[in-house]
Amino acid sequence: MSASPSQVSGCPAHGNVDRRKSAAIALKNTQPDLGAHWVKSPSIAKYILRSKHARQAGAGADLVTFKNPEQAPVFFLDGELHAIKRRKTQRFLSPKAVSQQHYLVMRKVTDELLAGFKTQGHAKLEDLSFSLAVEVVSEILGLTNSNQAARVNRIQKVLASSISNAGDGKLAKVWQNFKRASALGTFYWFDVRPAIKARIKNPTDDAISFYIEEGYSKFMIVIECVTYGTAGMLTTREFITMAAWYLFEDQALRQQFLAGDEKEQVTILMEIVRLEPVAAMVHRRIDEEISGIAEHPLPPGEKYGLDIRNANIDEEMVGECPYAVDIERAKRQSDSGKFLSFGGGPHSCPGWQVAIHETRIFLEQLFLIPELTLDREPDISWNSQLGSYELRNADISCKR
């Protein structure tokens, strides 16, 4: 099979064109938190991410405290507590878990969703991708004792209320807090509570069983579920839709994806997420002096916004032709292919393999459907709370 222009090395005129879908809106909206230093250099960003003196500082993590830190979500922990928690929970997201346990759920839910799509003949791609992401994360957590369709709707309301701005005015904030509390209460009662009850009687190999064994309060179990949801459901929904958009648009890339083995498919997806990382910037506070950003070294204790998008197209890190989808790039650069797409260091995304493989499984099956078409390219908006793009109204259809 001949190579796509987007894969050929040597930067052909049409192979290194910046075709990133979210570049313009990200450029307009991406900036570090107030008071944080903007880090665009990949070498400095990697140094900060990997430093043992760096602490999580995004999404208010450096401002949140927990009565019992041992039960706090791993996102909010640092140092030894973070390392212990990550070691204990990583088994739910390991390559072995993906291949032996989660794969079955990914394939089963994909088959169910696409069977419904083929029956209807049309769907919104982001709805399919969100349903898949919800079910995969639900299986990892252990949220499996409630109605699937209703659970998707309840989780959607919880996450939407958690990441939306209340707007101006005291009344708006009161109303937003009421919606959040209502959504969380409904989610707990119909989804989390029955899962806890079932696992007290019969523990299984999932996160909720682990939380029960560790003595977590019901409230902290709900917080863990919401944290997993934000990290594993919302981001995966956007990436599946984005990757599908690339494959719809580029016939040669689509053909290579479908003809490739698992490794080649993963490599293609890793190149797409490099160009279109859902998280545009991550923040760290580091207790050591940092040089190379300002005229003079910056003192310990400063906060830094690490520009993932800029680093991922910097030739210093990714090599020549940074805008091309190049399956040989990682090998040439002696990189795993993640670059900074999933952060780095102790707080790198623990579930990245889950996200990549559910995307791979879903898209492979989707693009095998005869007469599949993208009837409407998605609208792109920006979520300022998450610092990421959102894709909506991606209408797809097939022959019924």
Coordinates of C-alpha atoms in Angstrom, one line a residue:
M1 CA 0.0 0.0 0.0
S2 CA 1.4 3.4 -0.9
A3 CA 2.1 5.8 1.9
S4 CA 0.0 8.8 2.7
P5 CA 1.5 12.2 2.3
S6 CA 0.9 12.7 6.0
Q7 CA 3.2 9.8 6.8
V8 CA 6.1 10.3 4.3
S9 CA 9.3 11.5 5.7
G10 CA 11.2 14.4 4.1
C11 CA 8.5 17.0 4.6
P12 CA 6.7 17.0 1.2
A13 CA 5.0 20.3 0.6
H14 CA 1.6 18.9 1.5
G15 CA 2.9 16.7 4.3
N16 CA 3.8 19.3 7.0
V17 CA 0.8 21.6 6.6
D18 CA -0.7 22.6 10.0
R19 CA -4.1 20.9 9.7
R20 CA -4.8 20.9 13.5
K21 CA -8.5 21.3 14.1
S22 CA -8.2 22.9 17.5
A23 CA -5.1 25.1 17.0
A24 CA -6.9 28.4 16.5
I25 CA -9.3 28.1 19.4
A26 CA -6.5 26.8 21.7
L27 CA -4.2 29.6 20.7
K28 CA -6.9 32.1 21.6
N29 CA -7.7 30.5 25.0
T30 CA -4.6 28.8 26.3
Q31 CA -2.8 30.7 29.0
P32 CA -1.3 29.8 32.4
D33 CA -3.1 30.5 35.7
L34 CA -2.8 34.0 37.1
G35 CA 0.7 34.3 38.5
A36 CA 2.1 31.2 36.8
H37 CA 5.1 31.4 34.4
W38 CA 4.4 30.2 30.9
V39 CA 6.7 27.3 29.9
K40 CA 6.9 26.7 26.2
S41 CA 10.3 24.9 26.0
P42 CA 9.8 21.1 26.0
S43 CA 13.1 20.5 27.8
I44 CA 12.2 22.8 30.7
A45 CA 8.7 21.4 30.8
K46 CA 10.0 17.8 31.0
Y47 CA 12.5 18.8 33.7
I48 CA 9.7 20.3 35.8
L49 CA 7.4 17.4 35.3
R50 CA 10.0 14.9 36.3
S51 CA 11.4 16.8 39.2
K52 CA 11.0 15.2 42.7
H53 CA 10.5 18.8 44.0
A54 CA 7.4 19.5 41.7
R55 CA 3.9 19.4 43.1
Q56 CA 0.5 19.2 41.3
A57 CA -0.9 22.7 40.9
G58 CA -3.6 22.4 38.3
A59 CA -7.4 22.7 38.8
G60 CA -6.8 24.1 42.3
A61 CA -5.0 21.0 43.5
D62 CA -2.5 23.1 45.4
L63 CA -5.3 24.8 47.3
V64 CA -7.4 21.8 48.2
T65 CA -7.0 20.0 51.5
F66 CA -8.5 16.7 52.7
K67 CA -9.4 15.7 56.2
N68 CA -8.0 12.2 55.4
P69 CA -5.3 12.6 52.7
E70 CA -5.0 8.8 52.4
Q71 CA -8.5 8.8 50.8
A72 CA -7.9 11.7 48.5
P73 CA -7.9 11.1 44.7
V74 CA -4.4 10.6 43.4
F75 CA -4.7 13.8 41.3
F76 CA -4.6 15.9 44.5
L77 CA -1.7 14.0 46.2
D78 CA 2.1 14.5 46.0
G79 CA 5.2 12.9 47.3
E80 CA 5.0 9.6 49.2
L81 CA 1.2 9.6 49.6
H82 CA 0.9 10.0 45.9
A83 CA 3.4 7.2 45.2
I84 CA 1.6 4.8 47.6
K85 CA -1.9 5.5 46.2
R86 CA -0.7 5.2 42.6
R87 CA 1.0 1.9 43.3
K88 CA -2.1 0.5 44.9
T89 CA -4.5 1.6 42.2
Q90 CA -2.4 1.3 39.0
R91 CA -3.4 -2.4 38.6
F92 CA -6.8 -1.2 37.4
L93 CA -5.2 0.7 34.6
S94 CA -2.2 -1.5 33.7
P95 CA -1.5 -3.0 30.3
K96 CA -2.5 -6.4 31.7
A97 CA -5.8 -5.1 32.9
V98 CA -6.4 -3.5 29.5
S99 CA -5.6 -6.6 27.5
Q100 CA -7.3 -9.2 29.8
Q101 CA -10.2 -7.4 31.4
H102 CA -11.1 -4.0 29.9
Y103 CA -10.7 -5.2 26.3
L104 CA -13.8 -7.4 26.6
V105 CA -15.9 -4.4 27.9
M106 CA -14.5 -2.1 25.2
R107 CA -15.4 -4.6 22.5
K108 CA -18.8 -5.5 23.9
V109 CA -19.9 -1.9 24.4
T110 CA -18.5 -0.9 21.0
D111 CA -20.5 -3.7 19.3
E112 CA -23.7 -2.7 21.1
L113 CA -23.3 1.0 20.3
L114 CA -22.6 0.4 16.6
A115 CA -25.4 -2.1 16.3
G116 CA -27.8 0.6 17.4
F117 CA -26.1 3.1 15.1
K118 CA -26.5 0.8 12.1
T119 CA -30.2 0.2 13.0
Q120 CA -30.9 3.9 13.3
G121 CA -28.7 4.9 10.4
H122 CA -27.5 8.1 12.0
A123 CA -25.9 9.3 15.3
K124 CA -23.9 12.0 16.9
L125 CA -20.4 10.7 17.2
E126 CA -19.8 12.4 20.5
D127 CA -22.8 10.6 22.0
L128 CA -21.4 7.3 21.0
S129 CA -17.9 8.1 22.2
F130 CA -19.2 9.3 25.6
S131 CA -21.4 6.2 26.1
L132 CA -18.3 4.1 25.4
A133 CA -16.1 6.0 27.8
V134 CA -18.7 5.9 30.5
E135 CA -19.1 2.2 30.3
V136 CA -15.3 1.5 30.3
V137 CA -14.7 3.7 33.3
S138 CA -17.7 2.3 35.0
E139 CA -16.3 -1.2 34.7
I140 CA -13.0 0.0 36.1
L141 CA -14.7 1.7 39.0
G142 CA -17.3 -1.0 39.6
L143 CA -20.4 1.1 38.7
T144 CA -22.2 -1.9 37.2
N145 CA -25.3 -2.3 39.4
S146 CA -27.6 0.2 37.7
N147 CA -29.2 0.7 34.3
Q148 CA -26.6 1.5 31.7
A149 CA -28.5 4.2 29.7
A150 CA -29.7 5.9 32.8
R151 CA -26.2 5.8 34.3
V152 CA -24.8 7.6 31.2
N153 CA -27.4 10.4 31.6
R154 CA -26.8 10.8 35.3
I155 CA -23.0 10.9 34.9
Q156 CA -23.4 13.4 32.1
K157 CA -25.3 15.7 34.5
V158 CA -22.8 15.2 37.3
L159 CA -19.8 16.1 35.1
A160 CA -21.5 18.9 33.3
S161 CA -22.5 20.5 36.6
S162 CA -19.0 20.0 38.0
I163 CA -17.1 21.7 35.1
S164 CA -19.5 24.5 34.1
N165 CA -19.2 28.1 35.3
A166 CA -22.0 29.5 37.5
G167 CA -21.9 32.9 35.9
D168 CA -22.2 36.2 37.6
G169 CA -24.4 37.0 40.6
K170 CA -25.1 35.4 43.9
L171 CA -28.3 33.8 42.7
A172 CA -26.6 32.1 39.7
K173 CA -24.0 30.6 42.1
V174 CA -26.6 29.3 44.4
W175 CA -28.5 27.7 41.6
Q176 CA -25.3 26.2 40.2
N177 CA -24.5 24.7 43.6
F178 CA -28.0 23.3 43.9
K179 CA -27.7 21.6 40.5
R180 CA -24.3 20.1 41.4
A181 CA -25.7 18.8 44.8
S182 CA -28.8 17.4 43.1
A183 CA -26.8 15.7 40.4
L184 CA -24.3 14.2 42.8
G185 CA -27.1 13.0 45.2
T186 CA -29.0 11.3 42.3
F187 CA -25.7 9.7 41.1
Y188 CA -24.9 8.4 44.5
W189 CA -28.4 7.0 45.2
F190 CA -28.9 5.2 41.9
D191 CA -25.4 4.3 40.9
V192 CA -22.8 4.5 43.7
R193 CA -24.9 3.2 46.5
P194 CA -26.0 -0.1 44.8
A195 CA -22.4 -0.6 43.7
I196 CA -21.1 -0.3 47.2
K197 CA -23.8 -2.5 48.7
A198 CA -23.1 -5.3 46.1
R199 CA -19.3 -5.1 46.8
I200 CA -19.7 -5.2 50.5
K201 CA -21.3 -8.6 50.1
N202 CA -19.1 -9.8 47.2
P203 CA -15.9 -7.8 46.5
T204 CA -14.6 -7.9 43.0
D205 CA -11.4 -6.7 41.2
D206 CA -12.5 -3.1 40.8
A207 CA -11.8 0.3 42.3
I208 CA -14.9 0.5 44.5
S209 CA -14.1 -2.8 46.1
F210 CA -10.6 -1.4 46.8
Y211 CA -12.0 1.8 48.3
I212 CA -14.3 -0.3 50.6
E213 CA -11.3 -2.5 51.7
E214 CA -9.3 0.7 52.5
G215 CA -12.1 2.1 54.6
Y216 CA -13.1 5.0 52.4
S217 CA -16.2 7.0 53.3
K218 CA -19.1 6.9 50.9
F219 CA -18.5 10.6 50.2
M220 CA -14.9 10.0 49.2
I221 CA -16.0 7.1 47.0
V222 CA -18.3 9.5 45.2
I223 CA -15.4 12.0 44.8
E224 CA -13.2 9.3 43.4
C225 CA -15.9 8.4 40.8
V226 CA -16.3 12.0 39.7
T227 CA -12.5 12.4 39.4
Y228 CA -12.2 9.3 37.3
G229 CA -15.2 10.6 35.3
T230 CA -13.6 13.9 34.5
A231 CA -10.2 12.3 33.6
G232 CA -11.4 9.3 31.8
M233 CA -14.8 10.1 30.3
L234 CA -14.8 13.7 29.2
T235 CA -11.3 13.6 27.7
T236 CA -11.8 10.3 25.9
R237 CA -15.1 11.5 24.4
E238 CA -13.2 14.5 22.8
F239 CA -10.3 12.4 21.6
I240 CA -12.4 9.7 20.0
T241 CA -14.3 12.3 18.1
M242 CA -11.1 14.2 17.1
A243 CA -9.3 11.0 15.9
A244 CA -12.4 10.0 13.9
W245 CA -12.4 13.4 12.2
Y246 CA -8.8 12.9 11.1
L247 CA -9.7 9.5 9.7
F248 CA -12.8 10.7 7.9
E249 CA -10.8 13.5 6.3
D250 CA -7.7 11.6 5.2
Q251 CA -8.5 8.5 3.1
A252 CA -4.9 7.3 3.0
L253 CA -4.5 7.6 6.7
R254 CA -7.8 5.8 7.2
Q255 CA -6.7 3.0 4.9
Q256 CA -3.4 2.6 6.8
F257 CA -5.2 2.6 10.1
L258 CA -7.6 -0.2 9.0
A259 CA -4.8 -2.2 7.4
G260 CA -2.4 -1.8 10.3
D261 CA -1.9 -4.1 13.2
E262 CA -2.6 -3.0 16.8
K263 CA 0.8 -1.4 17.2
E264 CA 0.5 0.6 14.0
Q265 CA -3.0 1.7 14.9
V266 CA -1.8 2.8 18.3
T267 CA 1.1 4.7 16.7
I268 CA -1.3 6.6 14.4
L269 CA -3.6 7.6 17.4
M270 CA -0.6 8.7 19.4
E271 CA 0.4 11.0 16.6
I272 CA -3.1 12.5 16.4
V273 CA -3.2 13.1 20.2
R274 CA 0.3 14.7 19.9
L275 CA -1.2 17.2 17.5
E276 CA -4.5 17.5 19.3
P277 CA -3.9 17.0 23.0
V278 CA -7.1 17.4 24.9
A279 CA -5.3 19.0 27.9
A280 CA -3.6 22.1 26.5
M281 CA -1.6 22.9 29.6
V282 CA -0.7 21.4 33.0
H283 CA 0.5 23.3 36.1
R284 CA 3.1 22.5 38.6
R285 CA 4.7 24.3 41.6
I286 CA 8.3 23.4 42.1
D287 CA 10.5 23.9 45.2
E288 CA 13.7 24.6 43.3
E289 CA 15.3 27.3 41.2
I290 CA 14.4 27.3 37.5
S291 CA 16.5 28.8 34.8
G292 CA 15.8 29.5 31.1
I293 CA 12.4 31.2 31.4
A294 CA 13.3 34.7 32.6
E295 CA 16.4 36.8 32.4
H296 CA 17.4 35.5 35.9
P297 CA 16.7 32.2 37.6
L298 CA 13.3 32.0 39.2
P299 CA 13.2 31.2 42.9
P300 CA 11.8 28.0 44.5
G301 CA 8.1 27.9 45.1
E302 CA 7.0 29.4 41.8
K303 CA 4.1 28.1 39.8
Y304 CA 4.5 27.1 36.1
G305 CA 2.0 26.5 33.3
L306 CA 3.5 23.9 31.0
D307 CA 2.3 24.4 27.4
I308 CA 1.7 20.8 26.2
R309 CA 0.4 21.9 22.8
N310 CA 3.5 24.0 22.0
A311 CA 6.0 21.4 23.3
N312 CA 4.3 18.7 21.1
I313 CA 5.1 20.6 17.9
D314 CA 8.5 21.8 18.9
E315 CA 11.2 20.2 16.7
E316 CA 13.6 20.2 19.7
M317 CA 11.4 17.3 21.0
V318 CA 9.5 15.8 18.1
G319 CA 11.9 16.3 15.2
E320 CA 11.3 17.4 11.7
C321 CA 7.9 17.9 10.1
P322 CA 6.1 18.5 13.4
Y323 CA 2.6 18.8 11.8
A324 CA 2.7 15.5 9.9
V325 CA 1.2 12.3 11.2
D326 CA 4.4 10.3 11.1
I327 CA 4.4 6.7 12.4
E328 CA 8.2 6.6 12.4
R329 CA 8.5 9.8 14.6
A330 CA 8.7 8.1 18.0
K331 CA 11.3 5.7 16.8
R332 CA 13.5 8.4 15.3
Q333 CA 13.2 10.5 18.5
S334 CA 13.7 7.6 20.8
D335 CA 10.4 8.3 22.5
S336 CA 7.5 6.1 23.5
G337 CA 5.3 8.3 21.3
K338 CA 3.6 9.9 24.2
F339 CA 5.8 13.0 24.1
L340 CA 4.0 15.3 26.5
S341 CA 0.5 14.4 25.4
F342 CA -0.3 12.8 28.7
G343 CA 1.9 15.0 30.9
G344 CA 4.9 13.3 32.4
G345 CA 6.6 12.5 35.7
P346 CA 4.8 11.2 38.8
H347 CA 1.5 12.8 37.7
S348 CA 1.4 11.6 34.1
C349 CA -2.0 10.3 33.1
P350 CA -2.4 6.8 34.6
G351 CA -5.2 5.8 32.2
W352 CA -3.7 6.8 28.9
Q353 CA -3.5 3.2 27.7
V354 CA -7.2 2.7 28.4
A355 CA -8.1 5.8 26.4
I356 CA -5.9 4.9 23.5
H357 CA -7.1 1.3 23.2
E358 CA -10.8 2.0 23.6
T359 CA -10.4 4.6 20.9
R360 CA -8.5 2.1 18.7
I361 CA -11.2 -0.6 19.1
F362 CA -14.1 1.7 18.6
L363 CA -12.7 3.4 15.5
E364 CA -11.6 0.2 13.8
Q365 CA -15.1 -1.2 14.1
L366 CA -16.7 2.1 13.1
F367 CA -14.8 2.5 9.9
L368 CA -15.6 -1.0 8.8
I369 CA -19.3 0.0 8.5
P370 CA -20.3 0.2 4.8
E371 CA -21.2 3.6 3.4
L372 CA -20.1 5.4 6.6
T373 CA -20.1 9.2 6.2
L374 CA -19.4 12.3 8.3
D375 CA -22.4 14.4 7.4
R376 CA -21.5 17.4 9.5
E377 CA -18.1 18.3 10.8
P378 CA -18.1 19.0 14.6
D379 CA -18.4 22.4 16.1
I380 CA -15.4 23.3 18.2
S381 CA -15.7 25.2 21.5
W382 CA -13.5 25.7 24.5
N383 CA -14.0 24.6 28.1
S384 CA -12.2 27.1 30.2
Q385 CA -12.7 25.0 33.4
L386 CA -10.8 22.1 31.9
G387 CA -8.6 24.1 29.5
S388 CA -9.5 21.8 26.6
Y389 CA -11.4 21.8 23.4
E390 CA -14.9 20.3 23.0
L391 CA -16.4 18.8 19.8
R392 CA -20.1 18.7 19.3
N393 CA -22.7 17.9 16.6
A394 CA -20.5 15.5 14.6
D395 CA -23.3 13.9 12.6
I396 CA -22.5 10.5 11.1
S397 CA -24.6 8.2 9.1
C398 CA -24.6 4.8 7.3
K399 CA -26.8 2.7 5.1
R400 CA -29.6 1.1 7.2

